[in-house]
PDB file of C-alpha atoms in Angstrom:
ATOM      1  CA  LYS R 788      99.518  76.822 225.678  1.00 86.00           C
ATOM      2  CA  GLN R 789      99.781  75.638 222.091  1.00 92.00           C
ATOM      3  CA  GLU R 790      96.856  76.600 219.876  1.00 94.00           C
ATOM      4  CA  VAL R 791      96.316  75.635 216.259  1.00 96.00           C
ATOM      5  CA  THR R 792      94.180  77.661 213.878  1.00 96.00           C
ATOM      6  CA  GLN R 793      93.053  76.859 210.359  1.00 97.00           C
ATOM      7  CA  ILE R 794      91.800  79.494 207.969  1.00 93.00           C
ATOM      8  CA  PRO R 795      89.497  79.496 206.118  1.00 92.00           C
ATOM      9  CA  ALA R 796      86.953  77.295 207.860  1.00 94.00           C
ATOM     10  CA  ALA R 797      85.386  76.478 204.497  1.00 96.00           C
ATOM     11  CA  LEU R 798      86.459  76.846 200.892  1.00 96.00           C
ATOM     12  CA  SER R 799      84.715  76.186 197.597  1.00 97.00           C
ATOM     13  CA  VAL R 800      86.663  76.103 194.328  1.00 97.00           C
ATOM     14  CA  PRO R 801      85.997  74.983 190.757  1.00 97.00           C
ATOM     15  CA  GLU R 802      87.620  71.806 189.541  1.00 98.00           C
ATOM     16  CA  GLY R 803      91.143  72.227 188.209  1.00 98.00           C
ATOM     17  CA  GLU R 804      92.060  75.147 190.424  1.00 97.00           C
ATOM     18  CA  ASN R 805      95.205  75.159 192.542  1.00 97.00           C
ATOM     19  CA  LEU R 806      94.536  75.999 196.171  1.00 96.00           C
ATOM     20  CA  VAL R 807      96.247  76.630 199.496  1.00 97.00           C
ATOM     21  CA  LEU R 808      95.044  75.711 202.954  1.00 97.00           C
ATOM     22  CA  ASN R 809      96.554  77.467 205.940  1.00 97.00           C
ATOM     23  CA  CYS R 810      97.505  76.291 209.411  1.00 98.00           C
ATOM     24  CA  SER R 811      99.043  78.441 212.130  1.00 98.00           C
ATOM     25  CA  PHE R 812     100.284  77.541 215.596  1.00 97.00           C
ATOM     26  CA  THR R 813     101.210  79.740 218.524  1.00 97.00           C
ATOM     27  CA  ASP R 814     104.315  77.980 219.889  1.00 94.00           C
ATOM     28  CA  SER R 815     107.159  77.221 217.507  1.00 93.00           C
ATOM     29  CA  ALA R 816     108.539  74.483 219.789  1.00 92.00           C
ATOM     30  CA  ILE R 817     107.148  71.511 217.894  1.00 93.00           C
ATOM     31  CA  TYR R 818     108.516  68.134 216.863  1.00 92.00           C
ATOM     32  CA  ASN R 819     106.445  67.820 213.733  1.00 94.00           C
ATOM     33  CA  LEU R 820     103.258  68.819 211.950  1.00 96.00           C
ATOM     34  CA  GLN R 821     100.877  66.428 210.261  1.00 97.00           C
ATOM     35  CA  TRP R 822      98.158  67.053 207.673  1.00 98.00           C
ATOM     36  CA  PHE R 823      95.110  64.808 207.607  1.00 98.00           C
ATOM     37  CA  ARG R 824      92.072  64.351 205.427  1.00 98.00           C
ATOM     38  CA  GLN R 825      88.670  63.438 206.871  1.00 97.00           C
ATOM     39  CA  ASP R 826      85.693  62.374 204.785  1.00 97.00           C
ATOM     40  CA  PRO R 827      82.202  62.781 206.323  1.00 93.00           C
ATOM     41  CA  GLY R 828      81.605  60.268 209.105  1.00 92.00           C
ATOM     42  CA  LYS R 829      85.034  58.686 208.636  1.00 95.00           C
ATOM     43  CA  GLY R 830      88.340  58.569 210.422  1.00 96.00           C
ATOM     44  CA  LEU R 831      91.452  60.576 209.616  1.00 97.00           C
ATOM     45  CA  THR R 832      93.789  59.698 206.777  1.00 97.00           C
ATOM     46  CA  SER R 833      97.363  60.891 207.129  1.00 96.00           C
ATOM     47  CA  LEU R 834      98.456  62.926 204.107  1.00 97.00           C
ATOM     48  CA  LEU R 835     101.846  64.380 204.960  1.00 97.00           C
ATOM     49  CA  LEU R 836     104.161  64.541 207.963  1.00 96.00           C
ATOM     50  CA  ILE R 837     106.731  67.339 208.199  1.00 96.00           C
ATOM     51  CA  GLN R 838     109.432  67.110 210.825  1.00 94.00           C
ATOM     52  CA  SER R 839     110.505  70.314 212.568  1.00 93.00           C
ATOM     53  CA  SER R 840     113.818  70.306 210.683  1.00 94.00           C
ATOM     54  CA  GLN R 841     112.123  70.083 207.277  1.00 95.00           C
ATOM     55  CA  ARG R 842     110.747  72.854 205.105  1.00 96.00           C
ATOM     56  CA  GLU R 843     108.381  70.880 202.911  1.00 96.00           C
ATOM     57  CA  GLN R 844     107.050  67.483 201.939  1.00 96.00           C
ATOM     58  CA  THR R 845     105.402  66.367 198.731  1.00 97.00           C
ATOM     59  CA  SER R 846     103.060  63.530 197.839  1.00 96.00           C
ATOM     60  CA  GLY R 847     101.542  63.500 194.386  1.00 97.00           C
ATOM     61  CA  ARG R 848      99.489  66.672 193.921  1.00 98.00           C
ATOM     62  CA  LEU R 849      99.984  67.672 197.545  1.00 98.00           C
ATOM     63  CA  ASN R 850     102.768  69.836 198.900  1.00 98.00           C
ATOM     64  CA  ALA R 851     103.040  70.889 202.512  1.00 98.00           C
ATOM     65  CA  SER R 852     105.406  73.557 203.766  1.00 98.00           C
ATOM     66  CA  LEU R 853     106.487  74.437 207.270  1.00 98.00           C
ATOM     67  CA  ASP R 854     107.853  77.716 208.612  1.00 97.00           C
ATOM     68  CA  LYS R 855     108.401  76.882 212.239  1.00 94.00           C
ATOM     69  CA  SER R 856     109.741  80.294 213.236  1.00 93.00           C
ATOM     70  CA  SER R 857     106.597  82.054 212.086  1.00 96.00           C
ATOM     71  CA  GLY R 858     104.292  79.270 213.249  1.00 97.00           C
ATOM     72  CA  ARG R 859     102.796  78.523 209.856  1.00 98.00           C
ATOM     73  CA  SER R 860     102.191  75.632 207.530  1.00 98.00           C
ATOM     74  CA  THR R 861     100.434  75.497 204.181  1.00 98.00           C
ATOM     75  CA  LEU R 862      98.963  72.603 202.243  1.00 98.00           C
ATOM     76  CA  TYR R 863      99.026  73.194 198.499  1.00 98.00           C
ATOM     77  CA  ILE R 864      96.720  71.099 196.330  1.00 98.00           C
ATOM     78  CA  ALA R 865      97.424  71.228 192.614  1.00 98.00           C
ATOM     79  CA  ALA R 866      94.779  70.745 189.939  1.00 98.00           C
ATOM     80  CA  SER R 867      91.965  70.088 192.388  1.00 97.00           C
ATOM     81  CA  GLN R 868      89.405  67.365 191.693  1.00 98.00           C
ATOM     82  CA  PRO R 869      85.902  66.715 193.090  1.00 98.00           C
ATOM     83  CA  GLY R 870      87.395  63.714 194.913  1.00 97.00           C
ATOM     84  CA  ASP R 871      89.514  66.123 196.949  1.00 98.00           C
ATOM     85  CA  SER R 872      86.365  67.373 198.676  1.00 98.00           C
ATOM     86  CA  ALA R 873      86.785  66.672 202.387  1.00 98.00           C
ATOM     87  CA  THR R 874      87.801  68.308 205.641  1.00 97.00           C
ATOM     88  CA  TYR R 875      91.529  68.918 205.986  1.00 98.00           C
ATOM     89  CA  LEU R 876      93.016  68.989 209.474  1.00 97.00           C
ATOM     90  CA  CYS R 877      96.458  69.964 210.635  1.00 97.00           C
ATOM     91  CA  ALA R 878      97.978  68.864 213.925  1.00 96.00           C
ATOM     92  CA  VAL R 879     101.219  69.669 215.719  1.00 95.00           C
ATOM     93  CA  ARG R 880     103.180  67.507 218.108  1.00 92.00           C
ATOM     94  CA  PRO R 881     104.397  69.979 220.732  1.00 89.00           C
ATOM     95  CA  GLY R 882     107.834  69.885 222.210  1.00 82.00           C
ATOM     96  CA  GLY R 883     107.943  68.381 225.684  1.00 77.00           C
ATOM     97  CA  ALA R 884     104.690  66.415 225.260  1.00 59.00           C
ATOM     98  CA  THR R 885     105.748  63.773 222.835  1.00 59.00           C
ATOM     99  CA  ASN R 886     102.579  61.753 222.762  1.00 71.00           C
ATOM    100  CA  LYS R 887     100.004  64.378 222.145  1.00 83.00           C
ATOM    101  CA  LEU R 888      98.780  65.925 218.916  1.00 91.00           C
ATOM    102  CA  ILE R 889      97.040  69.289 219.041  1.00 93.00           C
ATOM    103  CA  PHE R 890      94.556  69.776 216.235  1.00 94.00           C
ATOM    104  CA  GLY R 891      93.099  72.708 214.391  1.00 95.00           C
ATOM    105  CA  THR R 892      89.365  72.766 213.671  1.00 93.00           C
ATOM    106  CA  GLY R 893      89.869  72.031 209.994  1.00 96.00           C
ATOM    107  CA  THR R 894      89.050  73.488 206.584  1.00 97.00           C
ATOM    108  CA  LEU R 895      86.041  72.053 204.760  1.00 97.00           C
ATOM    109  CA  LEU R 896      86.929  71.934 201.074  1.00 98.00           C
ATOM    110  CA  ALA R 897      84.376  71.571 198.292  1.00 98.00           C
ATOM    111  CA  VAL R 898      85.634  71.163 194.727  1.00 98.00           C
ATOM    112  CA  GLN R 899      82.858  71.870 192.253  1.00 97.00           C
ATOM    113  CA  PRO R 900      82.793  69.833 189.006  1.00 95.00           C
TER     114      PRO R 900
ATOM    115  CA  ASP I1424      96.299  44.616 205.876  1.00 61.00           C
ATOM    116  CA  GLY I1425      97.849  46.596 208.689  1.00 69.00           C
ATOM    117  CA  GLY I1426      95.702  49.139 210.386  1.00 94.00           C
ATOM    118  CA  ILE I1427      93.522  50.235 213.250  1.00 97.00           C
ATOM    119  CA  THR I1428      90.087  48.714 213.748  1.00 97.00           C
ATOM    120  CA  GLN I1429      87.430  50.412 215.814  1.00 98.00           C
ATOM    121  CA  SER I1430      84.163  48.765 216.714  1.00 96.00           C
ATOM    122  CA  PRO I1431      81.306  49.206 216.672  1.00 96.00           C
ATOM    123  CA  LYS I1432      80.864  51.902 214.043  1.00 96.00           C
ATOM    124  CA  TYR I1433      77.667  53.150 215.710  1.00 96.00           C
ATOM    125  CA  LEU I1434      76.752  52.782 219.374  1.00 95.00           C
ATOM    126  CA  PHE I1435      73.683  53.850 221.279  1.00 93.00           C
ATOM    127  CA  ARG I1436      73.687  54.263 225.039  1.00 90.00           C
ATOM    128  CA  LYS I1437      70.919  54.823 227.484  1.00 91.00           C
ATOM    129  CA  GLU I1438      71.295  57.348 230.249  1.00 87.00           C
ATOM    130  CA  GLY I1439      73.197  55.878 233.197  1.00 87.00           C
ATOM    131  CA  GLN I1440      74.857  53.071 231.256  1.00 92.00           C
ATOM    132  CA  ASN I1441      78.541  52.421 230.771  1.00 95.00           C
ATOM    133  CA  VAL I1442      79.669  51.465 227.283  1.00 96.00           C
ATOM    134  CA  THR I1443      83.009  50.236 225.961  1.00 97.00           C
ATOM    135  CA  LEU I1444      84.496  51.177 222.612  1.00 98.00           C
ATOM    136  CA  SER I1445      86.981  48.793 221.074  1.00 98.00           C
ATOM    137  CA  CYS I1446      90.269  49.717 219.379  1.00 98.00           C
ATOM    138  CA  GLU I1447      92.657  47.127 217.972  1.00 98.00           C
ATOM    139  CA  GLN I1448      95.828  47.734 215.939  1.00 97.00           C
ATOM    140  CA  ASN I1449      98.122  45.342 214.106  1.00 96.00           C
ATOM    141  CA  LEU I1450     100.826  47.888 213.304  1.00 95.00           C
ATOM    142  CA  ASN I1451     102.934  46.821 216.299  1.00 94.00           C
ATOM    143  CA  HIS I1452     102.815  50.397 217.555  1.00 94.00           C
ATOM    144  CA  ASP I1453     103.699  51.096 221.162  1.00 93.00           C
ATOM    145  CA  ALA I1454     101.586  54.215 221.659  1.00 94.00           C
ATOM    146  CA  MET I1455      97.817  54.403 221.393  1.00 96.00           C
ATOM    147  CA  TYR I1456      95.403  57.308 221.875  1.00 96.00           C
ATOM    148  CA  TRP I1457      91.733  58.149 222.197  1.00 98.00           C
ATOM    149  CA  TYR I1458      90.340  61.406 220.834  1.00 97.00           C
ATOM    150  CA  ARG I1459      86.879  62.893 220.898  1.00 97.00           C
ATOM    151  CA  GLN I1460      85.505  64.976 218.017  1.00 97.00           C
ATOM    152  CA  ASP I1461      82.548  67.328 218.324  1.00 94.00           C
ATOM    153  CA  PRO I1462      81.066  69.466 215.533  1.00 87.00           C
ATOM    154  CA  GLY I1463      82.967  72.710 215.067  1.00 79.00           C
ATOM    155  CA  GLN I1464      85.729  71.682 217.467  1.00 81.00           C
ATOM    156  CA  GLY I1465      89.124  70.188 216.950  1.00 84.00           C
ATOM    157  CA  LEU I1466      89.945  66.712 218.176  1.00 94.00           C
ATOM    158  CA  ARG I1467      90.531  66.574 221.920  1.00 95.00           C
ATOM    159  CA  LEU I1468      92.703  63.997 223.658  1.00 94.00           C
ATOM    160  CA  ILE I1469      90.975  61.771 226.216  1.00 97.00           C
ATOM    161  CA  TYR I1470      93.680  59.244 227.186  1.00 96.00           C
ATOM    162  CA  TYR I1471      96.914  57.928 225.778  1.00 94.00           C
ATOM    163  CA  SER I1472      99.189  54.989 226.468  1.00 95.00           C
ATOM    164  CA  GLN I1473     102.851  54.633 225.592  1.00 92.00           C
ATOM    165  CA  ILE I1474     103.360  51.052 226.736  1.00 92.00           C
ATOM    166  CA  VAL I1475     101.370  48.114 228.035  1.00 95.00           C
ATOM    167  CA  ASN I1476      99.910  48.548 231.523  1.00 96.00           C
ATOM    168  CA  ASP I1477     100.552  52.282 231.496  1.00 94.00           C
ATOM    169  CA  PHE I1478      98.335  55.193 230.419  1.00 95.00           C
ATOM    170  CA  GLN I1479      97.948  58.912 231.069  1.00 94.00           C
ATOM    171  CA  LYS I1480      95.029  61.294 231.147  1.00 95.00           C
ATOM    172  CA  GLY I1481      94.594  63.718 228.319  1.00 93.00           C
ATOM    173  CA  ASP I1482      92.744  67.013 228.340  1.00 92.00           C
ATOM    174  CA  ILE I1483      89.223  65.668 228.865  1.00 95.00           C
ATOM    175  CA  ALA I1484      89.586  62.394 230.819  1.00 97.00           C
ATOM    176  CA  GLU I1485      86.715  62.957 233.272  1.00 97.00           C
ATOM    177  CA  GLY I1486      83.982  60.375 232.814  1.00 96.00           C
ATOM    178  CA  TYR I1487      86.193  58.012 230.812  1.00 98.00           C
ATOM    179  CA  SER I1488      88.394  55.046 231.666  1.00 98.00           C
ATOM    180  CA  VAL I1489      90.859  52.915 229.707  1.00 98.00           C
ATOM    181  CA  SER I1490      92.999  49.820 230.031  1.00 98.00           C
ATOM    182  CA  ARG I1491      96.083  48.618 228.186  1.00 98.00           C
ATOM    183  CA  GLU I1492      96.533  44.943 228.961  1.00 97.00           C
ATOM    184  CA  LYS I1493      97.787  44.059 225.482  1.00 97.00           C
ATOM    185  CA  LYS I1494      99.946  46.000 223.077  1.00 97.00           C
ATOM    186  CA  GLU I1495      97.420  45.771 220.283  1.00 97.00           C
ATOM    187  CA  SER I1496      94.330  46.749 222.256  1.00 98.00           C
ATOM    188  CA  PHE I1497      93.239  49.967 223.970  1.00 98.00           C
ATOM    189  CA  PRO I1498      89.533  49.909 224.898  1.00 98.00           C
ATOM    190  CA  LEU I1499      87.747  53.046 226.078  1.00 98.00           C
ATOM    191  CA  THR I1500      84.867  52.938 228.557  1.00 98.00           C
ATOM    192  CA  VAL I1501      82.464  55.850 228.600  1.00 96.00           C
ATOM    193  CA  THR I1502      80.980  55.875 232.074  1.00 95.00           C
ATOM    194  CA  SER I1503      77.703  57.278 233.340  1.00 91.00           C
ATOM    195  CA  ALA I1504      79.739  60.098 234.877  1.00 90.00           C
ATOM    196  CA  GLN I1505      80.416  61.557 231.441  1.00 91.00           C
ATOM    197  CA  LYS I1506      77.877  64.379 231.183  1.00 89.00           C
ATOM    198  CA  ASN I1507      77.776  64.770 227.424  1.00 91.00           C
ATOM    199  CA  PRO I1508      78.994  61.549 225.806  1.00 93.00           C
ATOM    200  CA  THR I1509      77.372  61.979 222.400  1.00 95.00           C
ATOM    201  CA  ALA I1510      80.326  62.444 220.028  1.00 96.00           C
ATOM    202  CA  PHE I1511      82.554  60.824 217.432  1.00 97.00           C
ATOM    203  CA  TYR I1512      85.395  58.867 219.034  1.00 98.00           C
ATOM    204  CA  LEU I1513      88.660  58.239 217.233  1.00 98.00           C
ATOM    205  CA  CYS I1514      91.449  55.869 218.181  1.00 98.00           C
ATOM    206  CA  ALA I1515      95.008  56.372 216.939  1.00 96.00           C
ATOM    207  CA  SER I1516      98.394  54.717 217.253  1.00 95.00           C
ATOM    208  CA  SER I1517     102.022  55.544 216.578  1.00 93.00           C
ATOM    209  CA  TRP I1518     105.547  54.464 217.391  1.00 89.00           C
ATOM    210  CA  ARG I1519     106.920  55.888 220.604  1.00 83.00           C
ATOM    211  CA  GLY I1520     109.114  58.957 220.309  1.00 79.00           C
ATOM    212  CA  SER I1521     108.923  62.572 219.368  1.00 75.00           C
ATOM    213  CA  TYR I1522     109.013  62.391 215.584  1.00 81.00           C
ATOM    214  CA  THR I1523     106.498  59.732 214.789  1.00 86.00           C
ATOM    215  CA  GLU I1524     103.460  59.738 212.525  1.00 91.00           C
ATOM    216  CA  ALA I1525     100.017  59.034 213.935  1.00 93.00           C
ATOM    217  CA  PHE I1526      97.466  56.779 212.226  1.00 95.00           C
ATOM    218  CA  PHE I1527      93.752  56.735 212.943  1.00 97.00           C
ATOM    219  CA  GLY I1528      90.911  54.267 212.902  1.00 97.00           C
ATOM    220  CA  GLN I1529      87.531  54.841 211.255  1.00 97.00           C
ATOM    221  CA  GLY I1530      85.828  56.034 214.416  1.00 97.00           C
ATOM    222  CA  THR I1531      82.828  55.126 216.556  1.00 98.00           C
ATOM    223  CA  ARG I1532      79.812  57.397 216.726  1.00 97.00           C
ATOM    224  CA  LEU I1533      78.234  57.244 220.177  1.00 96.00           C
ATOM    225  CA  THR I1534      74.732  58.560 220.729  1.00 95.00           C
ATOM    226  CA  VAL I1535      72.917  58.795 224.044  1.00 90.00           C
ATOM    227  CA  VAL I1536      69.233  57.953 223.718  1.00 87.00           C
TER     228      VAL I1536
END
């Protein structure tokens, strides 16, 4: 059974710092991995999608990497800003169950001004 | 603007009542999903639909029902059989297929009073 874990559960950093959020999954048979952002009481905003054949994706200050063989993905945020404060969720689309995303419990990020 | 619209944003239900949550998308996506989010837990899949007039149970379908009469609409009914319905409900959509990106609505918060 595929399980997704995100560590740490919460993270507080000063503004301007570069940071890394971690996501691990137990079964390497995935189609893709998606990173989301969730603000309090809001829906999910898609940040980056990495296909299983890709190693990384970049969007602005965000860079996501994928090491499928080791079951790990990282989300790198450069030069963090208070506006980056939110919960970050990763989700995998498992092989064989094409219409189902399995989510981690998220990392709550606070960027202090 | 293309997107996913969930309504209402807040919903209150009395014990023993059925309530229906609305989800409409204008992205022309084939697949639609309902997830439930509880504090400290990852999102859990309730139901999903890949095409009109077809849907499948997710991991926690008991006490819920859905319909898919139109491509753009996927309403979720929370029945009185659902023992603990208070939660944040999120609707999502994507293209069919294994490598697609999922997009989410802004959510409906359901509270039993």
